[in-house]
PDB file of C-alpha atoms in Angstrom:
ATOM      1  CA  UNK A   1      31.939 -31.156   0.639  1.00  0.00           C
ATOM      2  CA  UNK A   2      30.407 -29.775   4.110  1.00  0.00           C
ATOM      3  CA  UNK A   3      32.708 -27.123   3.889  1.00  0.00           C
ATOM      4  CA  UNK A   4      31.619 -26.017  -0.067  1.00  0.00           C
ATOM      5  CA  UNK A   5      27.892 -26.491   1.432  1.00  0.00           C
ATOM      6  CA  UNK A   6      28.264 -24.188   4.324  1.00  0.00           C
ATOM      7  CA  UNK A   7      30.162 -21.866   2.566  1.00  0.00           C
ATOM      8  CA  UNK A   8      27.183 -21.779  -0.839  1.00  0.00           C
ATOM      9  CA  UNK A   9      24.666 -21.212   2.244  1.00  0.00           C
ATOM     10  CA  UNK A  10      26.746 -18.303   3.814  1.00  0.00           C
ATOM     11  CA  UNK A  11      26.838 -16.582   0.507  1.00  0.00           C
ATOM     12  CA  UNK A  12      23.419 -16.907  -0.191  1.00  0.00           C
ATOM     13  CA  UNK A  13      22.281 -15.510   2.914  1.00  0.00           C
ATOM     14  CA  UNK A  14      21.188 -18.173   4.616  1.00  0.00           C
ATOM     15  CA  UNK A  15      22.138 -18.483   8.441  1.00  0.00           C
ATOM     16  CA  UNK A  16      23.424 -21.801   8.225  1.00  0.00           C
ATOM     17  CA  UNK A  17      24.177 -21.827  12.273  1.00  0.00           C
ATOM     18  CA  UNK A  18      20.454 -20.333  13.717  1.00  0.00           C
ATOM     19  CA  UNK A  19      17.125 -22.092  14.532  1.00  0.00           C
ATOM     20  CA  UNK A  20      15.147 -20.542  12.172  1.00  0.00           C
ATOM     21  CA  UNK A  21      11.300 -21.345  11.039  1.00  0.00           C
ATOM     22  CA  UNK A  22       9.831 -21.355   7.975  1.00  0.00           C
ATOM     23  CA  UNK A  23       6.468 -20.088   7.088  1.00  0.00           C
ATOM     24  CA  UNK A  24       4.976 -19.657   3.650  1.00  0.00           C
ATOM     25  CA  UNK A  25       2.258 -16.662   2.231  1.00  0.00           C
ATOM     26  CA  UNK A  26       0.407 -16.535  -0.500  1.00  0.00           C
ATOM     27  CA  UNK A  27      -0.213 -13.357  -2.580  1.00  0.00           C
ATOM     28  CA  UNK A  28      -2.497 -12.343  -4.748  1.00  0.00           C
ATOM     29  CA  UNK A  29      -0.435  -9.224  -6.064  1.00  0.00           C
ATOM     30  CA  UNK A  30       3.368  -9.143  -4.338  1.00  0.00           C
ATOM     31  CA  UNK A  31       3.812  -5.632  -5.577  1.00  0.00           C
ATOM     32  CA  UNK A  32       7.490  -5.942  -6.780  1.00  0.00           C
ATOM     33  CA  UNK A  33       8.581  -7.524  -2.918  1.00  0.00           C
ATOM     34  CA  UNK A  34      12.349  -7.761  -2.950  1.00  0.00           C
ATOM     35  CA  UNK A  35      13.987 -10.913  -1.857  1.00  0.00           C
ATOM     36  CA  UNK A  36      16.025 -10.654   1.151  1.00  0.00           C
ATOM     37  CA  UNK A  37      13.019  -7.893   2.577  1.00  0.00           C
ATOM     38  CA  UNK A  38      12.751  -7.752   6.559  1.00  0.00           C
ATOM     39  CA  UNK A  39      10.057  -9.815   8.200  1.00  0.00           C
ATOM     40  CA  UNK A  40       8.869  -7.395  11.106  1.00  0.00           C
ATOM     41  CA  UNK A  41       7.443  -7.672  14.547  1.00  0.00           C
ATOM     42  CA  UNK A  42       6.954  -4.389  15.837  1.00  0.00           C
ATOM     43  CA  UNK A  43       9.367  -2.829  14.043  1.00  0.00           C
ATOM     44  CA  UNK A  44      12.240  -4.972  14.683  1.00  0.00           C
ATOM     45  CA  UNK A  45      13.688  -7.321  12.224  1.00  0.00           C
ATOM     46  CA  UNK A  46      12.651 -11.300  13.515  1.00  0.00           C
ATOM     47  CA  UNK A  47      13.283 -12.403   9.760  1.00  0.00           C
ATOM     48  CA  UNK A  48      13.863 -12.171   6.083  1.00  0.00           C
ATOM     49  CA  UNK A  49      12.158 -13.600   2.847  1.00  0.00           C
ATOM     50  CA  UNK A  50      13.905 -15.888   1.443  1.00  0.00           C
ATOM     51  CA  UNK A  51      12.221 -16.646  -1.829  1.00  0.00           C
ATOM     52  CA  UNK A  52       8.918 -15.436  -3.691  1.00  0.00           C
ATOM     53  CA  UNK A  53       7.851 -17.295  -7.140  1.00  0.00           C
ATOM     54  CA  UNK A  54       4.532 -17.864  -8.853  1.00  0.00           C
ATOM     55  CA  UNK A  55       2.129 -20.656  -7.344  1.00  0.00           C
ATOM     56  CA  UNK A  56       0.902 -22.585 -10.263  1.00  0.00           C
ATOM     57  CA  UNK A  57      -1.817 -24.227  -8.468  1.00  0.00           C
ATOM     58  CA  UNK A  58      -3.440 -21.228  -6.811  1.00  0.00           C
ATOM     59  CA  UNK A  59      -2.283 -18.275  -9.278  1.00  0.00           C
ATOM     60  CA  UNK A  60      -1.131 -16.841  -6.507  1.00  0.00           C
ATOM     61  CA  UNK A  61       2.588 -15.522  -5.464  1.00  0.00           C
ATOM     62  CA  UNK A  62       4.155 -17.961  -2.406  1.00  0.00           C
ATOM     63  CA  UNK A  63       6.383 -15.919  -0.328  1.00  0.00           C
ATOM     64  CA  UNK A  64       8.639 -18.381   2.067  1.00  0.00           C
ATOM     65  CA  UNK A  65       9.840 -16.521   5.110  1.00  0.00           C
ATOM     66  CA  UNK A  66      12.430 -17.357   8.012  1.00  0.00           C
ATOM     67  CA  UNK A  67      11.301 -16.132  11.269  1.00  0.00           C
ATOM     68  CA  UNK A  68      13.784 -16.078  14.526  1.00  0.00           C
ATOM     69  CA  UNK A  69      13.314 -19.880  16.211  1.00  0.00           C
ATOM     70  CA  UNK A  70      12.647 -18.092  19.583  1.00  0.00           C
ATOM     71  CA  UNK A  71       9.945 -15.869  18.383  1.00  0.00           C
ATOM     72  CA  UNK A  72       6.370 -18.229  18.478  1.00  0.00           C
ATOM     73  CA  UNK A  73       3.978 -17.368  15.944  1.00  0.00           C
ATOM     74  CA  UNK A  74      -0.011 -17.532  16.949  1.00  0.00           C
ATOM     75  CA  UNK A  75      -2.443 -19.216  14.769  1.00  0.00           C
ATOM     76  CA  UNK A  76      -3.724 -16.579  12.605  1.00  0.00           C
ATOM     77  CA  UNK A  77      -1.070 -14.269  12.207  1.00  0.00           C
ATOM     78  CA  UNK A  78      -1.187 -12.093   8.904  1.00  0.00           C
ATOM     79  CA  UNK A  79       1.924 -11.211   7.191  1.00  0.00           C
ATOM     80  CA  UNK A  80       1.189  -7.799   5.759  1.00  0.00           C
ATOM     81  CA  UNK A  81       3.427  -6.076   2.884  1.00  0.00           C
ATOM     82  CA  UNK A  82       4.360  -2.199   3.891  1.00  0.00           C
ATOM     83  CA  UNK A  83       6.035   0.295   2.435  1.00  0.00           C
ATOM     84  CA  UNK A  84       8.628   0.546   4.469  1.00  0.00           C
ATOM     85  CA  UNK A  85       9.816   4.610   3.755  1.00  0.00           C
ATOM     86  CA  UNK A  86       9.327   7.245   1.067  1.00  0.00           C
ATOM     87  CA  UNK A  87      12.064   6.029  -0.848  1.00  0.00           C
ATOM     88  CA  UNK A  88      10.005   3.034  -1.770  1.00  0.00           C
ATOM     89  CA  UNK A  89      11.675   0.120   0.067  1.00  0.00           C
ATOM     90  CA  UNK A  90       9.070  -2.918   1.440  1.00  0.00           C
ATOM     91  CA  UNK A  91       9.141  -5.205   4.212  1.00  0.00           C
ATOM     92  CA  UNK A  92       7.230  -7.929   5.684  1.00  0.00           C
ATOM     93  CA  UNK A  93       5.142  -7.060   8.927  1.00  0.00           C
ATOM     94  CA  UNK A  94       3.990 -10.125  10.938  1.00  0.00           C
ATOM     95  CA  UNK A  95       0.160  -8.757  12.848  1.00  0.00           C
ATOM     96  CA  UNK A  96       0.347 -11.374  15.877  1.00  0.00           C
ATOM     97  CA  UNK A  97      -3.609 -12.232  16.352  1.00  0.00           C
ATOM     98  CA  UNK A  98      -4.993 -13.518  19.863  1.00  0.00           C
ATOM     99  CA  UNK A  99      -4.647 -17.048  19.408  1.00  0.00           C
ATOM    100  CA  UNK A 100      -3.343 -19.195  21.775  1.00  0.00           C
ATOM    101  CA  UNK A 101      -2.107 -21.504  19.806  1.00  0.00           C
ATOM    102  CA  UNK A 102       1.229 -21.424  17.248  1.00  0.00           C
ATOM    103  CA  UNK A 103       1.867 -21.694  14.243  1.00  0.00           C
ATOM    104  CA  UNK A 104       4.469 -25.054  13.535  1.00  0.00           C
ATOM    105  CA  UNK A 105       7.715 -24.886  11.397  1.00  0.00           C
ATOM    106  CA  UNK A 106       6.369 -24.942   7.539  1.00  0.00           C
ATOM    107  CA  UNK A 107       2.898 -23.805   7.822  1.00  0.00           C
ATOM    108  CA  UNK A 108       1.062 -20.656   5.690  1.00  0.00           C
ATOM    109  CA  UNK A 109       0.223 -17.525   7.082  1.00  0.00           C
ATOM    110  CA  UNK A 110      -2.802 -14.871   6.341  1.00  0.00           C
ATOM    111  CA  UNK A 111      -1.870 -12.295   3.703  1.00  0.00           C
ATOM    112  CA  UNK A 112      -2.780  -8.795   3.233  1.00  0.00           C
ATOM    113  CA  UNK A 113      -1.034  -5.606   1.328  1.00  0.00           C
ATOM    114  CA  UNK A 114      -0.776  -2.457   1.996  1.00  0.00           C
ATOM    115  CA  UNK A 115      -1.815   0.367  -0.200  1.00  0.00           C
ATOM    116  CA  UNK A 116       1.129   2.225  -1.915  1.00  0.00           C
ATOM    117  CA  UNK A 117       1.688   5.824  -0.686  1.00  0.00           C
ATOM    118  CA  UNK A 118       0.063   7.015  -4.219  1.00  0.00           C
ATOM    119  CA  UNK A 119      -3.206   5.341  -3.659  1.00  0.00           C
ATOM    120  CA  UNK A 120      -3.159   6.344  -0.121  1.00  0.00           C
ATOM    121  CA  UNK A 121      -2.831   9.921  -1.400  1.00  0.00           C
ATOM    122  CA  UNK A 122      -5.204   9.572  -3.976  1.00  0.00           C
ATOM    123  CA  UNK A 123      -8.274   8.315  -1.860  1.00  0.00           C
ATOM    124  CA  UNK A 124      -7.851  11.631   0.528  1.00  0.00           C
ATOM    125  CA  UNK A 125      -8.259  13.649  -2.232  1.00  0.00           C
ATOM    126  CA  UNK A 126     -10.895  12.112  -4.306  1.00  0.00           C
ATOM    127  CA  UNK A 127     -13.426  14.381  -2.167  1.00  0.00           C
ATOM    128  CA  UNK A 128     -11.970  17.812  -2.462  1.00  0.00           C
ATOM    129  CA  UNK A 129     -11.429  16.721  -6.368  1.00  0.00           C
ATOM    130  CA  UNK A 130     -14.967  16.022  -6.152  1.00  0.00           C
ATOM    131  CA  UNK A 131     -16.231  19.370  -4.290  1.00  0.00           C
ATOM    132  CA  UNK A 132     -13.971  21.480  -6.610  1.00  0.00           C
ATOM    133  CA  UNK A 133     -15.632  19.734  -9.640  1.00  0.00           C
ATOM    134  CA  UNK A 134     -19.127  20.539  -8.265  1.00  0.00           C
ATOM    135  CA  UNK A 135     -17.999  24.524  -7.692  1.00  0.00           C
ATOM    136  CA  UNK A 136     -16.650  24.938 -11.390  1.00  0.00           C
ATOM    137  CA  UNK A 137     -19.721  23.436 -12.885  1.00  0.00           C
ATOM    138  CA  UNK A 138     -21.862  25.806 -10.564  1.00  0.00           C
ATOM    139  CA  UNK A 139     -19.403  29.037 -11.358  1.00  0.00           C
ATOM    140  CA  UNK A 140     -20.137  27.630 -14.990  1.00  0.00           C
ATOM    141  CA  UNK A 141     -23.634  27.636 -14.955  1.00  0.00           C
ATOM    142  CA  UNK A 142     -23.211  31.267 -13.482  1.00  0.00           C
ATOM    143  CA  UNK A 143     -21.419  32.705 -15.909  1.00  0.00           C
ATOM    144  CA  UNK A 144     -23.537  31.469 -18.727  1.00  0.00           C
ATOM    145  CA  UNK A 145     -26.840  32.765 -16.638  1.00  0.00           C
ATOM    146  CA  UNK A 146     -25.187  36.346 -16.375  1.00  0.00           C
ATOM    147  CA  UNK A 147     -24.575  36.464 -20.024  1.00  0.00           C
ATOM    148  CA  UNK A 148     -27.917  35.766 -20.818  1.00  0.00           C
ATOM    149  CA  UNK A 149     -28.856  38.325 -18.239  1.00  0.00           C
ATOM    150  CA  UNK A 150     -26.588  40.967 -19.004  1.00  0.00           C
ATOM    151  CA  UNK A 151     -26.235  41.755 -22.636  1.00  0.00           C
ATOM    152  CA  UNK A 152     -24.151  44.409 -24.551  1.00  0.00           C
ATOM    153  CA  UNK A 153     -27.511  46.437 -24.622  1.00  0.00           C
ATOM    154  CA  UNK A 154     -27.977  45.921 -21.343  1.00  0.00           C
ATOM    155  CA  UNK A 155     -25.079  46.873 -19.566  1.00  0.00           C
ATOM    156  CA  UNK A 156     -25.242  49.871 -21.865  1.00  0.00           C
ATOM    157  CA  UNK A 157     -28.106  51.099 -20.362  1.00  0.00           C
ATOM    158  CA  UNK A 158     -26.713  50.822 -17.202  1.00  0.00           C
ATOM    159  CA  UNK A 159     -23.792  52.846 -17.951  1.00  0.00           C
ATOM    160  CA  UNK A 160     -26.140  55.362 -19.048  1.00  0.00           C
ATOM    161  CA  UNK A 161     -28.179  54.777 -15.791  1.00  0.00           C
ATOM    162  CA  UNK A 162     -25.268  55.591 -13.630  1.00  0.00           C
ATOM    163  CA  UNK A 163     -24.075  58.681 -15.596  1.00  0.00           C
ATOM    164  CA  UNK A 164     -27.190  60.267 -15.026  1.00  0.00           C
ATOM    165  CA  UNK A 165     -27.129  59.925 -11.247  1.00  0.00           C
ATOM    166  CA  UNK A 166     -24.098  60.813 -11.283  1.00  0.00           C
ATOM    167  CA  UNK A 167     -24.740  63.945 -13.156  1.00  0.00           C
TER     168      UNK A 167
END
């Protein structure tokens, strides 16, 4: 039976032989977070999520992550969601805070998420989009005020203007 045990955790994933902790998150949006991402310090790997399901008390997602059991983890500490590359993948990155004291085996960390590479995109442009929008309704207004201006008898009479200088 321990065999068949240790063997169903090994398969799973699970390092049956480390000194792990757990830590739990709550999110209000988990923006399609794999299970199995890297938990980050840094940009080294100290962990993995192990699970993610819906919190029916809160609404909220609860994320349940194993962090290294050498690794302690100040009061505090947010565990951010990043897109890790372009290609779209995500990962867990632990923001250590100040606090001197830790966080024990089992207890919830902050939460924040990171905006996606589109929305990131998409709130440097908004201004230009903005400034371009105000110089077409201005080359607009133009247009329409020449026209007025200038009409087909008008610019006749300056075609006649200029071939008399001219001539």
């Amino acid at each position: 039976i321990t065999i068949l045990l240790l063997g169903y955790n090994i398969l799973k994933g699970n390092d049956v032989f480390s000194n792990s902790q757990t830590f739990y998150i709550l999110y209000d949006n988990a923006g399609n977070l794999p299970a199995a991402s890297p938990v980050k310090l840094n940009g080294l790997t100290v962990g993995k999520l192990n699970s993610i399901e819906y919190d029916e008390k809160t609404g909220k997602n609860l994320a349940k992550i194993s962090v290294q059991g050498n690794i302690k983890v100040p009061k505090g500490t947010v565990a951010k969601i990043t897109g890790g590359d372009l290609l779209g993948s995500k990962n867990i990155d632990l923001i250590f805070s100040d606090s001197k004291e830790f966080c024990k085996n089992g207890d919830y960390l902050n939460s924040d998420i990171e905006q996606d590479l589109k929305a990131q995109v998409s709130a440097q442009f908004l201004p230009i989009k903005q400034k371009a929008d105000q110089l077409l309704g201005s080359i607009d207004s133009m247009i329409t005020i020449v026209r007025t201006v200038f009409n087909d008898q008008t610019v006749e009479n300056l075609k006649q203007s200029m071939q008399s200088i001219r001539g």
